Every structure is written in C-alpha cells, then in structure tokens.
C-alpha cells in the first residue's frame, strides 16, 4: 500500500510498503558467454539512401575492421566504384532506392569490379522483395533493422562464400 503525506507549501511525501518475499531465493543464472563478433579487413561499398542508417551501418562495419566507402545514391556509388583504384570486395546496398534499385546497381558494379560480392538489405522481408521481382530468390539478403552481430555474421558469410 501507499501512504501519502502532503502539507501546502512544504511538499509531499510518499511511503510505499511492499510485501516481503517469503519464497525460496533462486540464484541468478550465469550470463551466456558472448562470442566475439566476426571481423574482417575487406573494402565494402555501402549504399543507403537513409543518412542515419548509412552512418550507423558504416560505424558498425568500421568497428569490425572493414574499410567502408559510403554513398547515399546509386549514382554516387557508381561514381565511387569507377574512381576507386583498388578492389571493392562487397557491395552492401539497400534494395529500394530512388533512381535505381539494388539489383540494377549490383549489375552496374560488375563493370568496375567483376568479382564484387553483393549483400542486399531492406526493411521489407525477403519474400516481399522476391514477390515484387526486385530481387531473385536465394540472393544474399539481410532484413533491417539488424543487430551488429547479425550484420557481422552475414557480411563474413557473404565474403567467405562463392556468391
């Protein structure tokens, strides 16, 4: 129960009385051992038309050891890829963007970096994206929002694979 004492000009005091627990005391379980995030040193071209998501994802990837090139538009990404003299290992791109979708951007990237791998991301589910024929079934895909761990795992999976 709660007792309330109040006097004008002096203030109010609340006293809260809670029942005492009389059951068995259970020891808290030990925390799970946190596995270290998978890291890398490859170059990733990140394309995202939402500036906040672009910045957060870029920071996550840089903290994992990757070199990150960022672009807000597909046109900017194509320009960056053309100007970048060394290899770009992964294109991480939003699927739905103004001007060009992620699939068309990935095909354009092949001109500058034939061995580039692709990882598509979207707030839409993979089923919806495939149903709208924006992406083919079986492509590398991560749904937004994603955690740092799921991003780290998926990026490593794509970079290690033969996709």
PDB file of C-alpha atoms in Angstrom:
ATOM      1  CA  UNK A   1       0.000   0.000   0.000  1.00  0.00           C
ATOM      2  CA  UNK A   2       0.981   3.663  -0.348  1.00  0.00           C
ATOM      3  CA  UNK A   3       0.714   6.417   2.269  1.00  0.00           C
ATOM      4  CA  UNK A   4       0.716   9.988   1.054  1.00  0.00           C
ATOM      5  CA  UNK A   5       1.514  12.916   3.373  1.00  0.00           C
ATOM      6  CA  UNK A   6       1.105  16.402   1.995  1.00  0.00           C
ATOM      7  CA  UNK A   7       1.260  19.888   3.501  1.00  0.00           C
ATOM      8  CA  UNK A   8       0.694  23.036   1.436  1.00  0.00           C
ATOM      9  CA  UNK A   9       3.910  24.948   0.954  1.00  0.00           C
ATOM     10  CA  UNK A  10       6.053  22.125   2.418  1.00  0.00           C
ATOM     11  CA  UNK A  11       5.715  19.332  -0.113  1.00  0.00           C
ATOM     12  CA  UNK A  12       4.502  15.776  -0.381  1.00  0.00           C
ATOM     13  CA  UNK A  13       5.934  12.508   0.908  1.00  0.00           C
ATOM     14  CA  UNK A  14       5.045   9.110  -0.482  1.00  0.00           C
ATOM     15  CA  UNK A  15       5.723   5.960   1.565  1.00  0.00           C
ATOM     16  CA  UNK A  16       5.413   2.746  -0.393  1.00  0.00           C
ATOM     17  CA  UNK A  17       5.047  -0.519   1.526  1.00  0.00           C
ATOM     18  CA  UNK A  18       5.734  -3.688  -0.433  1.00  0.00           C
ATOM     19  CA  UNK A  19       5.131  -7.224   0.822  1.00  0.00           C
ATOM     20  CA  UNK A  20       8.199  -9.185   1.836  1.00  0.00           C
ATOM     21  CA  UNK A  21       9.096 -12.129  -0.412  1.00  0.00           C
ATOM     22  CA  UNK A  22       8.982 -15.372   1.580  1.00  0.00           C
ATOM     23  CA  UNK A  23       9.738 -17.883  -1.193  1.00  0.00           C
ATOM     24  CA  UNK A  24      12.954 -19.667  -1.993  1.00  0.00           C
ATOM     25  CA  UNK A  25      15.816 -17.495  -3.183  1.00  0.00           C
ATOM     26  CA  UNK A  26      16.946 -18.603  -6.620  1.00  0.00           C
ATOM     27  CA  UNK A  27      20.483 -17.921  -7.777  1.00  0.00           C
ATOM     28  CA  UNK A  28      20.665 -15.902 -10.966  1.00  0.00           C
ATOM     29  CA  UNK A  29      21.892 -17.863 -13.941  1.00  0.00           C
ATOM     30  CA  UNK A  30      25.361 -17.093 -15.181  1.00  0.00           C
ATOM     31  CA  UNK A  31      25.365 -14.877 -18.225  1.00  0.00           C
ATOM     32  CA  UNK A  32      25.994 -16.555 -21.521  1.00  0.00           C
ATOM     33  CA  UNK A  33      29.494 -16.158 -22.813  1.00  0.00           C
ATOM     34  CA  UNK A  34      29.380 -13.524 -25.513  1.00  0.00           C
ATOM     35  CA  UNK A  35      31.086 -14.679 -28.662  1.00  0.00           C
ATOM     36  CA  UNK A  36      33.341 -12.115 -30.295  1.00  0.00           C
ATOM     37  CA  UNK A  37      31.984 -10.546 -33.461  1.00  0.00           C
ATOM     38  CA  UNK A  38      33.430 -11.807 -36.714  1.00  0.00           C
ATOM     39  CA  UNK A  39      35.853  -9.227 -38.072  1.00  0.00           C
ATOM     40  CA  UNK A  40      37.468  -8.517 -41.420  1.00  0.00           C
ATOM     41  CA  UNK A  41      39.667  -6.121 -43.339  1.00  0.00           C
ATOM     42  CA  UNK A  42      37.998  -6.031 -46.745  1.00  0.00           C
ATOM     43  CA  UNK A  43      36.638  -2.991 -48.587  1.00  0.00           C
ATOM     44  CA  UNK A  44      32.853  -2.555 -48.511  1.00  0.00           C
ATOM     45  CA  UNK A  45      30.828  -0.136 -50.625  1.00  0.00           C
ATOM     46  CA  UNK A  46      27.760   0.755 -48.541  1.00  0.00           C
ATOM     47  CA  UNK A  47      24.807   2.315 -50.363  1.00  0.00           C
ATOM     48  CA  UNK A  48      21.849   3.549 -48.315  1.00  0.00           C
ATOM     49  CA  UNK A  49      19.541   6.471 -49.082  1.00  0.00           C
ATOM     50  CA  UNK A  50      18.617   6.986 -45.412  1.00  0.00           C
ATOM     51  CA  UNK A  51      21.501   9.042 -43.897  1.00  0.00           C
ATOM     52  CA  UNK A  52      21.019   7.813 -40.315  1.00  0.00           C
ATOM     53  CA  UNK A  53      21.076   4.150 -41.338  1.00  0.00           C
ATOM     54  CA  UNK A  54      24.055   4.832 -43.618  1.00  0.00           C
ATOM     55  CA  UNK A  55      26.025   6.379 -40.759  1.00  0.00           C
ATOM     56  CA  UNK A  56      25.145   3.711 -38.169  1.00  0.00           C
ATOM     57  CA  UNK A  57      25.894   0.823 -40.525  1.00  0.00           C
ATOM     58  CA  UNK A  58      29.153   2.431 -41.602  1.00  0.00           C
ATOM     59  CA  UNK A  59      30.251   2.812 -37.971  1.00  0.00           C
ATOM     60  CA  UNK A  60      29.363  -0.827 -37.222  1.00  0.00           C
ATOM     61  CA  UNK A  61      31.396  -2.049 -40.199  1.00  0.00           C
ATOM     62  CA  UNK A  62      34.387   0.193 -39.451  1.00  0.00           C
ATOM     63  CA  UNK A  63      34.394  -1.054 -35.850  1.00  0.00           C
ATOM     64  CA  UNK A  64      34.659  -4.575 -37.268  1.00  0.00           C
ATOM     65  CA  UNK A  65      37.819  -3.603 -39.172  1.00  0.00           C
ATOM     66  CA  UNK A  66      36.389  -3.039 -42.648  1.00  0.00           C
ATOM     67  CA  UNK A  67      37.231  -0.116 -44.914  1.00  0.00           C
ATOM     68  CA  UNK A  68      33.881   1.443 -45.799  1.00  0.00           C
ATOM     69  CA  UNK A  69      33.063   3.619 -48.799  1.00  0.00           C
ATOM     70  CA  UNK A  70      29.647   5.249 -48.434  1.00  0.00           C
ATOM     71  CA  UNK A  71      27.143   6.528 -50.962  1.00  0.00           C
ATOM     72  CA  UNK A  72      23.654   7.960 -50.494  1.00  0.00           C
ATOM     73  CA  UNK A  73      22.537   7.333 -54.091  1.00  0.00           C
ATOM     74  CA  UNK A  74      23.192   4.625 -56.671  1.00  0.00           C
ATOM     75  CA  UNK A  75      24.717   7.272 -58.957  1.00  0.00           C
ATOM     76  CA  UNK A  76      27.192   8.264 -56.263  1.00  0.00           C
ATOM     77  CA  UNK A  77      28.035   4.589 -55.702  1.00  0.00           C
ATOM     78  CA  UNK A  78      28.764   4.069 -59.408  1.00  0.00           C
ATOM     79  CA  UNK A  79      30.998   7.154 -59.427  1.00  0.00           C
ATOM     80  CA  UNK A  80      32.872   5.946 -56.314  1.00  0.00           C
ATOM     81  CA  UNK A  81      33.349   2.479 -57.790  1.00  0.00           C
ATOM     82  CA  UNK A  82      34.732   3.959 -61.003  1.00  0.00           C
ATOM     83  CA  UNK A  83      37.177   6.179 -59.114  1.00  0.00           C
ATOM     84  CA  UNK A  84      38.302   3.541 -56.601  1.00  0.00           C
ATOM     85  CA  UNK A  85      41.623   2.147 -57.846  1.00  0.00           C
ATOM     86  CA  UNK A  86      41.780  -0.975 -55.702  1.00  0.00           C
ATOM     87  CA  UNK A  87      39.380  -3.850 -55.246  1.00  0.00           C
ATOM     88  CA  UNK A  88      35.970  -3.438 -53.627  1.00  0.00           C
ATOM     89  CA  UNK A  89      35.108  -6.767 -52.038  1.00  0.00           C
ATOM     90  CA  UNK A  90      31.453  -6.276 -51.148  1.00  0.00           C
ATOM     91  CA  UNK A  91      28.539  -4.120 -52.235  1.00  0.00           C
ATOM     92  CA  UNK A  92      26.132  -3.739 -49.299  1.00  0.00           C
ATOM     93  CA  UNK A  93      23.116  -1.927 -50.685  1.00  0.00           C
ATOM     94  CA  UNK A  94      19.547  -1.090 -49.863  1.00  0.00           C
ATOM     95  CA  UNK A  95      17.148  -2.731 -52.288  1.00  0.00           C
ATOM     96  CA  UNK A  96      14.613   0.067 -52.754  1.00  0.00           C
ATOM     97  CA  UNK A  97      16.168   3.453 -53.585  1.00  0.00           C
ATOM     98  CA  UNK A  98      15.190   6.388 -55.762  1.00  0.00           C
ATOM     99  CA  UNK A  99      16.501   6.232 -59.314  1.00  0.00           C
ATOM    100  CA  UNK A 100      17.781   2.651 -59.357  1.00  0.00           C
ATOM    101  CA  UNK A 101      17.096  -0.451 -57.302  1.00  0.00           C
ATOM    102  CA  UNK A 102      19.792  -2.506 -55.594  1.00  0.00           C
ATOM    103  CA  UNK A 103      19.747  -5.288 -58.185  1.00  0.00           C
ATOM    104  CA  UNK A 104      20.396  -2.881 -61.072  1.00  0.00           C
ATOM    105  CA  UNK A 105      23.126  -1.182 -59.050  1.00  0.00           C
ATOM    106  CA  UNK A 106      24.799  -4.552 -58.418  1.00  0.00           C
ATOM    107  CA  UNK A 107      24.781  -5.292 -62.155  1.00  0.00           C
ATOM    108  CA  UNK A 108      26.353  -1.882 -62.842  1.00  0.00           C
ATOM    109  CA  UNK A 109      29.072  -2.548 -60.257  1.00  0.00           C
ATOM    110  CA  UNK A 110      30.191  -5.633 -62.159  1.00  0.00           C
ATOM    111  CA  UNK A 111      31.606  -3.340 -64.889  1.00  0.00           C
ATOM    112  CA  UNK A 112      34.119  -1.790 -62.489  1.00  0.00           C
ATOM    113  CA  UNK A 113      34.672  -4.673 -60.082  1.00  0.00           C
ATOM    114  CA  UNK A 114      33.827  -8.018 -61.738  1.00  0.00           C
ATOM    115  CA  UNK A 115      34.489 -10.083 -58.585  1.00  0.00           C
ATOM    116  CA  UNK A 116      32.430  -7.933 -56.231  1.00  0.00           C
ATOM    117  CA  UNK A 117      30.059  -9.800 -53.929  1.00  0.00           C
ATOM    118  CA  UNK A 118      26.601  -8.472 -53.096  1.00  0.00           C
ATOM    119  CA  UNK A 119      24.581  -8.243 -49.908  1.00  0.00           C
ATOM    120  CA  UNK A 120      21.168  -6.635 -50.160  1.00  0.00           C
ATOM    121  CA  UNK A 121      19.307  -5.072 -47.241  1.00  0.00           C
ATOM    122  CA  UNK A 122      15.762  -3.831 -46.848  1.00  0.00           C
ATOM    123  CA  UNK A 123      13.098  -3.066 -44.302  1.00  0.00           C
ATOM    124  CA  UNK A 124      10.838  -5.286 -46.396  1.00  0.00           C
ATOM    125  CA  UNK A 125      11.037  -9.055 -45.904  1.00  0.00           C
ATOM    126  CA  UNK A 126      12.888 -11.193 -48.448  1.00  0.00           C
ATOM    127  CA  UNK A 127       9.562 -12.768 -49.505  1.00  0.00           C
ATOM    128  CA  UNK A 128       8.008  -9.398 -50.337  1.00  0.00           C
ATOM    129  CA  UNK A 129      11.122  -8.278 -52.213  1.00  0.00           C
ATOM    130  CA  UNK A 130      11.202 -11.521 -54.242  1.00  0.00           C
ATOM    131  CA  UNK A 131       7.451 -11.326 -54.895  1.00  0.00           C
ATOM    132  CA  UNK A 132       7.852  -7.834 -56.382  1.00  0.00           C
ATOM    133  CA  UNK A 133      10.661  -9.137 -58.648  1.00  0.00           C
ATOM    134  CA  UNK A 134      13.144  -6.639 -57.228  1.00  0.00           C
ATOM    135  CA  UNK A 135      15.479  -9.472 -56.189  1.00  0.00           C
ATOM    136  CA  UNK A 136      15.769 -13.099 -57.178  1.00  0.00           C
ATOM    137  CA  UNK A 137      15.249 -15.903 -54.679  1.00  0.00           C
ATOM    138  CA  UNK A 138      18.407 -17.082 -52.975  1.00  0.00           C
ATOM    139  CA  UNK A 139      20.366 -13.813 -53.102  1.00  0.00           C
ATOM    140  CA  UNK A 140      22.315 -12.651 -50.070  1.00  0.00           C
ATOM    141  CA  UNK A 141      19.865 -10.637 -48.003  1.00  0.00           C
ATOM    142  CA  UNK A 142      19.664  -9.114 -44.525  1.00  0.00           C
ATOM    143  CA  UNK A 143      16.487  -7.554 -43.195  1.00  0.00           C
ATOM    144  CA  UNK A 144      16.568  -4.169 -41.482  1.00  0.00           C
ATOM    145  CA  UNK A 145      16.722  -3.451 -38.673  1.00  0.00           C
ATOM    146  CA  UNK A 146      19.654  -5.721 -37.897  1.00  0.00           C
ATOM    147  CA  UNK A 147      21.936  -6.089 -34.906  1.00  0.00           C
ATOM    148  CA  UNK A 148      25.676  -5.599 -35.033  1.00  0.00           C
ATOM    149  CA  UNK A 149      26.134  -9.354 -34.584  1.00  0.00           C
ATOM    150  CA  UNK A 150      23.753 -10.325 -37.384  1.00  0.00           C
ATOM    151  CA  UNK A 151      25.424  -7.802 -39.703  1.00  0.00           C
ATOM    152  CA  UNK A 152      28.908  -9.052 -38.769  1.00  0.00           C
ATOM    153  CA  UNK A 153      27.880 -12.687 -39.296  1.00  0.00           C
ATOM    154  CA  UNK A 154      26.127 -12.047 -42.625  1.00  0.00           C
ATOM    155  CA  UNK A 155      28.964  -9.930 -44.056  1.00  0.00           C
ATOM    156  CA  UNK A 156      31.519 -12.629 -43.147  1.00  0.00           C
ATOM    157  CA  UNK A 157      29.267 -15.336 -44.602  1.00  0.00           C
ATOM    158  CA  UNK A 158      28.971 -13.499 -47.926  1.00  0.00           C
ATOM    159  CA  UNK A 159      32.674 -12.608 -48.118  1.00  0.00           C
ATOM    160  CA  UNK A 160      33.740 -16.189 -47.375  1.00  0.00           C
ATOM    161  CA  UNK A 161      31.193 -17.733 -49.752  1.00  0.00           C
ATOM    162  CA  UNK A 162      31.249 -18.160 -53.504  1.00  0.00           C
ATOM    163  CA  UNK A 163      28.276 -15.889 -54.201  1.00  0.00           C
TER     164      UNK A 163
END
